[in-house]
Amino acid sequence: MGEILDILINPDKRLRLKAKKVEENDILKPEMQKLCTDMFQTMMVKDGIGLAAPQVGKSIRFITINTKNKKLFMFNPEIVKKSILKEIDEEGCLSVPMYFGEVKRHKSITCRFIDENGKKQVLKASGLLARVIQHETDHLDGVLFIDKAKNLKRLDEAEVVEED
Ligand code: ZN
């Protein structure tokens, strides 16, 4: 069982830092393996499908993802290919609670990263997984989805709309 970490909330300035690359030798160290477990657990408890290290106050290039089909730990993720085709869908973020908005993202991507075992991986993703990877890697560069979103709404406003 991991530890539940505190999630930084916008406008915390630490969310705007450019995160540092992780040294490959550090990935197998106990404190980094603990961070994998703790961040994954935190994401599960908070009902997220992705979490980036800067969101828990660690300015390093590490993200974890839990979509229906994929459980991923990605160190130094790098998007090396992007489809020309983009699509718009709704996003939210654990660091921007209550808000959601429409964000245009590449429909499919190829991502290079190092996994939790220190192995180099190449992943082709499309749809939701591609979207989550783009959202989380943005966090590593200090970018939040609200910087890109259109029709940004607060959840309570949306609920009022739905009741009509
Ligand atoms: Zn986010």
Short mmCIF file of N, CA and C and ligand atoms in Angstrom, two decimals:
data_model
loop_
_atom_site.label_atom_id
_atom_site.label_comp_id
_atom_site.label_asym_id
_atom_site.label_seq_id
_atom_site.Cartn_x
_atom_site.Cartn_y
_atom_site.Cartn_z
N MET A 1 0.84 -1.21 0.00
CA MET A 1 0.00 0.00 0.00
C MET A 1 0.87 1.26 0.00
N GLY A 2 0.50 2.18 -0.81
CA GLY A 2 1.25 3.42 -0.87
C GLY A 2 0.71 4.47 0.08
N GLU A 3 1.37 5.59 0.02
CA GLU A 3 1.00 6.72 0.85
C GLU A 3 0.19 7.66 -0.05
N ILE A 4 -0.83 8.30 0.50
CA ILE A 4 -1.59 9.26 -0.30
C ILE A 4 -0.90 10.62 -0.20
N LEU A 5 -0.52 11.13 -1.36
CA LEU A 5 0.24 12.39 -1.40
C LEU A 5 -0.70 13.58 -1.58
N ASP A 6 -0.25 14.74 -1.12
CA ASP A 6 -1.03 15.97 -1.32
C ASP A 6 -0.85 16.42 -2.77
N ILE A 7 -1.93 16.84 -3.37
CA ILE A 7 -1.87 17.33 -4.74
C ILE A 7 -1.87 18.86 -4.73
N LEU A 8 -0.92 19.45 -5.43
CA LEU A 8 -0.85 20.91 -5.52
C LEU A 8 -2.02 21.41 -6.36
N ILE A 9 -2.57 22.53 -5.92
CA ILE A 9 -3.74 23.09 -6.59
C ILE A 9 -3.36 24.42 -7.25
N ASN A 10 -3.80 24.61 -8.49
CA ASN A 10 -3.64 25.86 -9.20
C ASN A 10 -4.21 26.99 -8.34
N PRO A 11 -3.56 28.15 -8.19
CA PRO A 11 -2.39 28.66 -8.90
C PRO A 11 -1.05 28.45 -8.18
N ASP A 12 -0.79 27.30 -7.61
CA ASP A 12 0.50 27.02 -6.99
C ASP A 12 1.61 27.17 -8.05
N LYS A 13 2.60 27.99 -7.73
CA LYS A 13 3.65 28.30 -8.72
C LYS A 13 4.48 27.08 -9.10
N ARG A 14 4.55 26.09 -8.19
CA ARG A 14 5.34 24.89 -8.50
C ARG A 14 4.76 24.10 -9.68
N LEU A 15 3.48 24.32 -9.96
CA LEU A 15 2.87 23.66 -11.12
C LEU A 15 3.37 24.24 -12.44
N ARG A 16 4.04 25.39 -12.36
CA ARG A 16 4.47 26.10 -13.56
C ARG A 16 5.95 25.91 -13.87
N LEU A 17 6.64 25.09 -13.07
CA LEU A 17 8.07 24.86 -13.30
C LEU A 17 8.28 23.85 -14.44
N LYS A 18 9.42 24.01 -15.11
CA LYS A 18 9.81 22.99 -16.08
C LYS A 18 10.56 21.90 -15.30
N ALA A 19 10.03 20.67 -15.37
CA ALA A 19 10.58 19.57 -14.56
C ALA A 19 11.89 19.04 -15.15
N LYS A 20 12.73 18.54 -14.22
CA LYS A 20 14.04 18.01 -14.63
C LYS A 20 13.96 16.55 -15.05
N LYS A 21 14.85 16.19 -15.97
CA LYS A 21 14.97 14.79 -16.40
C LYS A 21 15.38 13.90 -15.23
N VAL A 22 14.88 12.67 -15.24
CA VAL A 22 15.25 11.70 -14.21
C VAL A 22 16.51 10.97 -14.67
N GLU A 23 17.49 10.84 -13.76
CA GLU A 23 18.69 10.05 -14.07
C GLU A 23 18.28 8.59 -14.15
N GLU A 24 18.70 7.91 -15.22
CA GLU A 24 18.29 6.51 -15.40
C GLU A 24 18.65 5.64 -14.20
N ASN A 25 19.79 5.92 -13.58
CA ASN A 25 20.24 5.13 -12.42
C ASN A 25 19.34 5.31 -11.20
N ASP A 26 18.58 6.38 -11.18
CA ASP A 26 17.73 6.66 -10.01
C ASP A 26 16.41 5.89 -10.04
N ILE A 27 16.03 5.39 -11.24
CA ILE A 27 14.70 4.80 -11.38
C ILE A 27 14.50 3.59 -10.47
N LEU A 28 15.53 2.77 -10.33
CA LEU A 28 15.39 1.55 -9.52
C LEU A 28 15.64 1.78 -8.03
N LYS A 29 15.99 3.00 -7.67
CA LYS A 29 16.23 3.29 -6.26
C LYS A 29 14.91 3.24 -5.48
N PRO A 30 14.99 2.78 -4.22
CA PRO A 30 13.77 2.60 -3.42
C PRO A 30 12.89 3.86 -3.34
N GLU A 31 13.51 5.04 -3.22
CA GLU A 31 12.66 6.24 -3.08
C GLU A 31 11.87 6.53 -4.37
N MET A 32 12.46 6.17 -5.52
CA MET A 32 11.74 6.38 -6.79
C MET A 32 10.65 5.33 -6.97
N GLN A 33 10.93 4.10 -6.56
CA GLN A 33 9.93 3.03 -6.63
C GLN A 33 8.76 3.35 -5.69
N LYS A 34 9.10 3.97 -4.56
CA LYS A 34 8.06 4.38 -3.61
C LYS A 34 7.19 5.49 -4.22
N LEU A 35 7.85 6.40 -4.93
CA LEU A 35 7.10 7.48 -5.58
C LEU A 35 6.12 6.90 -6.61
N CYS A 36 6.54 5.86 -7.36
CA CYS A 36 5.66 5.18 -8.31
C CYS A 36 4.41 4.66 -7.59
N THR A 37 4.64 3.94 -6.50
CA THR A 37 3.54 3.34 -5.73
C THR A 37 2.63 4.43 -5.14
N ASP A 38 3.25 5.43 -4.54
CA ASP A 38 2.48 6.49 -3.88
C ASP A 38 1.66 7.31 -4.88
N MET A 39 2.29 7.65 -6.01
CA MET A 39 1.55 8.45 -7.00
C MET A 39 0.42 7.64 -7.61
N PHE A 40 0.67 6.35 -7.85
CA PHE A 40 -0.40 5.52 -8.43
C PHE A 40 -1.57 5.42 -7.46
N GLN A 41 -1.25 5.17 -6.22
CA GLN A 41 -2.28 5.06 -5.18
C GLN A 41 -3.07 6.37 -5.04
N THR A 42 -2.33 7.49 -5.05
CA THR A 42 -2.96 8.81 -4.93
C THR A 42 -3.94 9.04 -6.09
N MET A 43 -3.48 8.69 -7.29
CA MET A 43 -4.31 8.85 -8.50
C MET A 43 -5.58 8.01 -8.38
N MET A 44 -5.45 6.77 -7.90
CA MET A 44 -6.60 5.88 -7.76
C MET A 44 -7.61 6.44 -6.76
N VAL A 45 -7.09 6.87 -5.61
CA VAL A 45 -7.96 7.37 -4.55
C VAL A 45 -8.71 8.63 -5.00
N LYS A 46 -8.02 9.47 -5.79
CA LYS A 46 -8.63 10.74 -6.22
C LYS A 46 -9.41 10.57 -7.53
N ASP A 47 -9.52 9.33 -8.01
CA ASP A 47 -10.30 9.07 -9.22
C ASP A 47 -9.70 9.70 -10.48
N GLY A 48 -8.38 9.83 -10.52
CA GLY A 48 -7.74 10.38 -11.72
C GLY A 48 -7.33 9.27 -12.66
N ILE A 49 -7.08 9.62 -13.93
CA ILE A 49 -6.58 8.61 -14.87
C ILE A 49 -5.13 8.92 -15.26
N GLY A 50 -4.60 10.02 -14.72
CA GLY A 50 -3.21 10.35 -14.95
C GLY A 50 -2.73 11.29 -13.86
N LEU A 51 -1.43 11.21 -13.55
CA LEU A 51 -0.86 12.12 -12.55
C LEU A 51 0.60 12.36 -12.91
N ALA A 52 1.01 13.61 -12.83
CA ALA A 52 2.40 13.96 -13.14
C ALA A 52 3.11 14.37 -11.85
N ALA A 53 4.40 14.04 -11.74
CA ALA A 53 5.16 14.29 -10.51
C ALA A 53 5.07 15.74 -10.02
N PRO A 54 5.10 16.75 -10.92
CA PRO A 54 4.98 18.13 -10.43
C PRO A 54 3.69 18.38 -9.64
N GLN A 55 2.66 17.60 -9.90
CA GLN A 55 1.39 17.77 -9.17
C GLN A 55 1.50 17.35 -7.71
N VAL A 56 2.52 16.56 -7.37
CA VAL A 56 2.74 16.21 -5.96
C VAL A 56 4.01 16.88 -5.44
N GLY A 57 4.41 17.95 -6.12
CA GLY A 57 5.53 18.77 -5.63
C GLY A 57 6.91 18.23 -5.98
N LYS A 58 6.98 17.26 -6.90
CA LYS A 58 8.28 16.74 -7.34
C LYS A 58 8.53 17.23 -8.76
N SER A 59 9.53 18.08 -8.91
CA SER A 59 9.77 18.66 -10.23
C SER A 59 10.68 17.77 -11.08
N ILE A 60 10.18 16.57 -11.36
CA ILE A 60 10.92 15.61 -12.20
C ILE A 60 10.01 15.09 -13.31
N ARG A 61 10.63 14.61 -14.40
CA ARG A 61 9.86 14.18 -15.56
C ARG A 61 9.38 12.74 -15.38
N PHE A 62 8.29 12.61 -14.64
CA PHE A 62 7.69 11.31 -14.37
C PHE A 62 6.17 11.46 -14.35
N ILE A 63 5.50 10.56 -15.04
CA ILE A 63 4.03 10.55 -15.03
C ILE A 63 3.54 9.11 -14.83
N THR A 64 2.36 8.99 -14.27
CA THR A 64 1.74 7.68 -14.19
C THR A 64 0.32 7.78 -14.75
N ILE A 65 -0.12 6.67 -15.36
CA ILE A 65 -1.39 6.67 -16.08
C ILE A 65 -2.16 5.40 -15.74
N ASN A 66 -3.46 5.55 -15.59
CA ASN A 66 -4.31 4.39 -15.35
C ASN A 66 -5.62 4.55 -16.13
N THR A 67 -5.58 4.15 -17.40
CA THR A 67 -6.83 4.13 -18.16
C THR A 67 -7.34 2.69 -18.10
N LYS A 68 -8.48 2.46 -18.71
CA LYS A 68 -9.12 1.15 -18.64
C LYS A 68 -8.14 0.02 -19.01
N ASN A 69 -7.38 0.24 -20.08
CA ASN A 69 -6.52 -0.84 -20.59
C ASN A 69 -5.06 -0.72 -20.23
N LYS A 70 -4.66 0.43 -19.73
CA LYS A 70 -3.23 0.64 -19.52
C LYS A 70 -2.91 1.21 -18.15
N LYS A 71 -1.93 0.56 -17.53
CA LYS A 71 -1.37 1.06 -16.28
C LYS A 71 0.09 1.36 -16.61
N LEU A 72 0.48 2.61 -16.55
CA LEU A 72 1.81 2.99 -17.03
C LEU A 72 2.57 3.85 -16.03
N PHE A 73 3.87 3.59 -15.96
CA PHE A 73 4.80 4.45 -15.24
C PHE A 73 5.81 4.92 -16.28
N MET A 74 5.87 6.21 -16.52
CA MET A 74 6.69 6.72 -17.62
C MET A 74 7.68 7.77 -17.12
N PHE A 75 8.96 7.41 -17.21
CA PHE A 75 10.02 8.35 -16.87
C PHE A 75 10.53 9.01 -18.14
N ASN A 76 10.81 10.28 -18.07
CA ASN A 76 11.31 11.07 -19.20
C ASN A 76 10.50 10.82 -20.49
N PRO A 77 9.17 10.89 -20.41
CA PRO A 77 8.37 10.66 -21.62
C PRO A 77 8.62 11.75 -22.65
N GLU A 78 8.70 11.32 -23.87
CA GLU A 78 8.96 12.25 -24.97
C GLU A 78 8.04 11.88 -26.12
N ILE A 79 7.24 12.82 -26.54
CA ILE A 79 6.37 12.56 -27.68
C ILE A 79 7.19 12.79 -28.94
N VAL A 80 7.43 11.70 -29.68
CA VAL A 80 8.33 11.80 -30.83
C VAL A 80 7.58 11.86 -32.16
N LYS A 81 6.29 11.50 -32.14
CA LYS A 81 5.48 11.59 -33.35
C LYS A 81 4.08 12.01 -32.97
N LYS A 82 3.49 12.89 -33.79
CA LYS A 82 2.12 13.34 -33.53
C LYS A 82 1.34 13.26 -34.83
N SER A 83 0.10 12.83 -34.77
CA SER A 83 -0.73 12.83 -35.98
C SER A 83 -1.06 14.27 -36.34
N ILE A 84 -1.23 14.50 -37.62
CA ILE A 84 -1.67 15.84 -38.06
C ILE A 84 -3.10 16.04 -37.57
N LEU A 85 -3.85 14.96 -37.60
CA LEU A 85 -5.25 15.01 -37.19
C LEU A 85 -5.36 15.28 -35.69
N LYS A 86 -6.24 16.22 -35.35
CA LYS A 86 -6.47 16.51 -33.93
C LYS A 86 -7.94 16.27 -33.61
N GLU A 87 -8.23 16.09 -32.34
CA GLU A 87 -9.63 16.01 -31.95
C GLU A 87 -9.87 16.76 -30.64
N ILE A 88 -11.11 17.19 -30.48
CA ILE A 88 -11.47 17.97 -29.30
C ILE A 88 -12.24 17.08 -28.34
N ASP A 89 -11.88 17.15 -27.08
CA ASP A 89 -12.64 16.42 -26.06
C ASP A 89 -12.51 17.15 -24.73
N GLU A 90 -13.35 16.76 -23.80
CA GLU A 90 -13.39 17.42 -22.51
C GLU A 90 -12.28 16.88 -21.58
N GLU A 91 -11.67 17.80 -20.83
CA GLU A 91 -10.64 17.40 -19.87
C GLU A 91 -10.87 18.09 -18.54
N GLY A 92 -10.34 17.44 -17.51
CA GLY A 92 -10.28 18.03 -16.19
C GLY A 92 -8.91 17.73 -15.64
N CYS A 93 -8.64 18.17 -14.40
CA CYS A 93 -7.32 17.97 -13.83
C CYS A 93 -7.42 17.99 -12.31
N LEU A 94 -6.73 17.07 -11.66
CA LEU A 94 -6.76 17.01 -10.19
C LEU A 94 -6.19 18.28 -9.56
N SER A 95 -5.35 19.02 -10.30
CA SER A 95 -4.78 20.26 -9.78
C SER A 95 -5.66 21.48 -10.07
N VAL A 96 -6.72 21.27 -10.84
CA VAL A 96 -7.67 22.35 -11.14
C VAL A 96 -9.08 21.82 -10.84
N PRO A 97 -9.36 21.57 -9.57
CA PRO A 97 -10.62 20.90 -9.22
C PRO A 97 -11.84 21.72 -9.65
N MET A 98 -12.88 21.01 -9.99
CA MET A 98 -14.19 21.59 -10.35
C MET A 98 -14.25 22.16 -11.77
N TYR A 99 -13.12 22.30 -12.45
CA TYR A 99 -13.17 22.89 -13.78
C TYR A 99 -13.02 21.84 -14.86
N PHE A 100 -13.68 22.05 -15.96
CA PHE A 100 -13.38 21.25 -17.14
C PHE A 100 -13.59 22.08 -18.39
N GLY A 101 -12.99 21.63 -19.47
CA GLY A 101 -13.08 22.39 -20.70
C GLY A 101 -12.64 21.53 -21.88
N GLU A 102 -12.90 22.06 -23.07
CA GLU A 102 -12.59 21.31 -24.29
C GLU A 102 -11.18 21.63 -24.77
N VAL A 103 -10.40 20.59 -24.98
CA VAL A 103 -9.02 20.77 -25.40
C VAL A 103 -8.77 20.00 -26.70
N LYS A 104 -8.11 20.70 -27.63
CA LYS A 104 -7.75 20.06 -28.90
C LYS A 104 -6.40 19.37 -28.72
N ARG A 105 -6.35 18.09 -29.04
CA ARG A 105 -5.11 17.30 -28.90
C ARG A 105 -4.88 16.48 -30.18
N HIS A 106 -3.62 16.07 -30.34
CA HIS A 106 -3.33 15.15 -31.44
C HIS A 106 -4.07 13.84 -31.20
N LYS A 107 -4.66 13.32 -32.28
CA LYS A 107 -5.48 12.12 -32.17
C LYS A 107 -4.63 10.89 -31.83
N SER A 108 -3.43 10.83 -32.40
CA SER A 108 -2.53 9.73 -32.04
C SER A 108 -1.10 10.23 -31.93
N ILE A 109 -0.35 9.54 -31.11
CA ILE A 109 1.03 9.95 -30.85
C ILE A 109 1.92 8.71 -30.69
N THR A 110 3.22 8.92 -30.82
CA THR A 110 4.18 7.90 -30.43
C THR A 110 5.03 8.51 -29.33
N CYS A 111 5.18 7.76 -28.25
CA CYS A 111 5.87 8.28 -27.07
C CYS A 111 7.01 7.35 -26.68
N ARG A 112 8.17 7.94 -26.42
CA ARG A 112 9.32 7.19 -25.90
C ARG A 112 9.46 7.48 -24.43
N PHE A 113 9.77 6.46 -23.66
CA PHE A 113 9.94 6.68 -22.22
C PHE A 113 10.74 5.53 -21.60
N ILE A 114 11.05 5.65 -20.34
CA ILE A 114 11.69 4.57 -19.60
C ILE A 114 10.68 4.10 -18.56
N ASP A 115 10.48 2.79 -18.48
CA ASP A 115 9.46 2.29 -17.55
C ASP A 115 10.02 2.13 -16.13
N GLU A 116 9.17 1.62 -15.22
CA GLU A 116 9.55 1.53 -13.80
C GLU A 116 10.65 0.50 -13.55
N ASN A 117 10.92 -0.35 -14.58
CA ASN A 117 12.02 -1.31 -14.45
C ASN A 117 13.31 -0.81 -15.09
N GLY A 118 13.26 0.44 -15.56
CA GLY A 118 14.44 1.03 -16.19
C GLY A 118 14.61 0.65 -17.65
N LYS A 119 13.55 0.06 -18.24
CA LYS A 119 13.62 -0.36 -19.65
C LYS A 119 13.07 0.71 -20.58
N LYS A 120 13.79 0.91 -21.70
CA LYS A 120 13.32 1.86 -22.71
C LYS A 120 12.11 1.28 -23.43
N GLN A 121 11.10 2.11 -23.62
CA GLN A 121 9.87 1.67 -24.28
C GLN A 121 9.45 2.67 -25.34
N VAL A 122 8.76 2.16 -26.36
CA VAL A 122 8.12 3.03 -27.35
C VAL A 122 6.66 2.63 -27.40
N LEU A 123 5.78 3.61 -27.24
CA LEU A 123 4.35 3.32 -27.17
C LEU A 123 3.60 4.15 -28.21
N LYS A 124 2.77 3.45 -29.01
CA LYS A 124 1.88 4.17 -29.91
C LYS A 124 0.53 4.24 -29.22
N ALA A 125 -0.04 5.42 -29.17
CA ALA A 125 -1.32 5.57 -28.48
C ALA A 125 -2.27 6.42 -29.30
N SER A 126 -3.55 6.15 -29.13
CA SER A 126 -4.55 7.00 -29.78
C SER A 126 -5.72 7.18 -28.83
N GLY A 127 -6.62 8.07 -29.21
CA GLY A 127 -7.82 8.30 -28.41
C GLY A 127 -7.51 8.78 -27.01
N LEU A 128 -8.20 8.21 -26.02
CA LEU A 128 -8.08 8.68 -24.63
C LEU A 128 -6.64 8.58 -24.11
N LEU A 129 -5.97 7.45 -24.41
CA LEU A 129 -4.61 7.28 -23.90
C LEU A 129 -3.67 8.36 -24.46
N ALA A 130 -3.81 8.63 -25.75
CA ALA A 130 -2.98 9.68 -26.37
C ALA A 130 -3.26 11.03 -25.71
N ARG A 131 -4.52 11.27 -25.41
CA ARG A 131 -4.93 12.53 -24.77
C ARG A 131 -4.32 12.65 -23.36
N VAL A 132 -4.41 11.58 -22.59
CA VAL A 132 -3.89 11.62 -21.22
C VAL A 132 -2.38 11.84 -21.24
N ILE A 133 -1.68 11.16 -22.13
CA ILE A 133 -0.22 11.33 -22.21
C ILE A 133 0.12 12.79 -22.56
N GLN A 134 -0.62 13.38 -23.49
CA GLN A 134 -0.35 14.78 -23.85
C GLN A 134 -0.64 15.72 -22.68
N HIS A 135 -1.73 15.46 -21.97
CA HIS A 135 -2.08 16.28 -20.80
C HIS A 135 -0.99 16.17 -19.72
N GLU A 136 -0.56 14.94 -19.44
CA GLU A 136 0.42 14.74 -18.36
C GLU A 136 1.80 15.26 -18.74
N THR A 137 2.22 15.07 -19.98
CA THR A 137 3.54 15.58 -20.38
C THR A 137 3.53 17.11 -20.39
N ASP A 138 2.41 17.72 -20.65
CA ASP A 138 2.29 19.19 -20.54
C ASP A 138 2.65 19.64 -19.11
N HIS A 139 2.19 18.87 -18.11
CA HIS A 139 2.50 19.21 -16.71
C HIS A 139 4.01 19.32 -16.49
N LEU A 140 4.78 18.49 -17.21
CA LEU A 140 6.24 18.47 -17.02
C LEU A 140 6.88 19.75 -17.54
N ASP A 141 6.15 20.46 -18.40
CA ASP A 141 6.64 21.74 -18.91
C ASP A 141 5.91 22.92 -18.28
N GLY A 142 5.19 22.65 -17.21
CA GLY A 142 4.49 23.73 -16.50
C GLY A 142 3.23 24.22 -17.19
N VAL A 143 2.69 23.39 -18.08
CA VAL A 143 1.49 23.78 -18.83
C VAL A 143 0.27 23.06 -18.25
N LEU A 144 -0.80 23.81 -18.02
CA LEU A 144 -2.04 23.23 -17.51
C LEU A 144 -3.10 23.24 -18.61
N PHE A 145 -4.06 22.33 -18.51
CA PHE A 145 -5.06 22.23 -19.58
C PHE A 145 -5.88 23.51 -19.72
N ILE A 146 -6.01 24.28 -18.63
CA ILE A 146 -6.78 25.52 -18.70
C ILE A 146 -6.10 26.56 -19.60
N ASP A 147 -4.79 26.38 -19.86
CA ASP A 147 -4.08 27.28 -20.79
C ASP A 147 -4.58 27.07 -22.22
N LYS A 148 -5.08 25.87 -22.50
CA LYS A 148 -5.44 25.49 -23.86
C LYS A 148 -6.94 25.32 -24.06
N ALA A 149 -7.69 25.27 -22.95
CA ALA A 149 -9.10 24.86 -23.02
C ALA A 149 -10.01 25.96 -23.57
N LYS A 150 -11.03 25.52 -24.28
CA LYS A 150 -12.11 26.41 -24.71
C LYS A 150 -13.36 26.02 -23.92
N ASN A 151 -14.26 26.95 -23.77
CA ASN A 151 -15.51 26.70 -23.03
C ASN A 151 -15.25 26.15 -21.63
N LEU A 152 -14.31 26.78 -20.94
CA LEU A 152 -13.99 26.35 -19.58
C LEU A 152 -15.20 26.57 -18.67
N LYS A 153 -15.53 25.53 -17.93
CA LYS A 153 -16.71 25.63 -17.05
C LYS A 153 -16.40 25.12 -15.67
N ARG A 154 -17.10 25.67 -14.70
CA ARG A 154 -17.04 25.11 -13.35
C ARG A 154 -18.11 24.05 -13.27
N LEU A 155 -17.79 22.97 -12.56
CA LEU A 155 -18.71 21.84 -12.47
C LEU A 155 -20.10 22.24 -11.98
N ASP A 156 -20.17 23.12 -10.98
CA ASP A 156 -21.48 23.50 -10.44
C ASP A 156 -22.34 24.23 -11.48
N GLU A 157 -21.67 25.05 -12.34
CA GLU A 157 -22.43 25.71 -13.42
C GLU A 157 -23.01 24.68 -14.38
N ALA A 158 -22.18 23.68 -14.70
CA ALA A 158 -22.60 22.66 -15.64
C ALA A 158 -23.80 21.89 -15.11
N GLU A 159 -23.78 21.64 -13.82
CA GLU A 159 -24.90 20.90 -13.22
C GLU A 159 -26.19 21.68 -13.35
N VAL A 160 -26.07 22.99 -13.20
CA VAL A 160 -27.26 23.84 -13.35
C VAL A 160 -27.80 23.72 -14.77
N VAL A 161 -26.87 23.74 -15.75
CA VAL A 161 -27.27 23.63 -17.16
C VAL A 161 -28.01 22.31 -17.40
N GLU A 162 -27.46 21.24 -16.83
CA GLU A 162 -28.05 19.92 -17.07
C GLU A 162 -29.45 19.79 -16.49
N GLU A 163 -29.73 20.52 -15.44
CA GLU A 163 -31.04 20.43 -14.81
C GLU A 163 -32.14 21.08 -15.65
N ASP A 164 -31.78 21.95 -16.55
CA ASP A 164 -32.77 22.68 -17.37
C ASP A 164 -33.62 21.76 -18.25
ZN ZN B 1 -3.60 17.54 -14.95
#
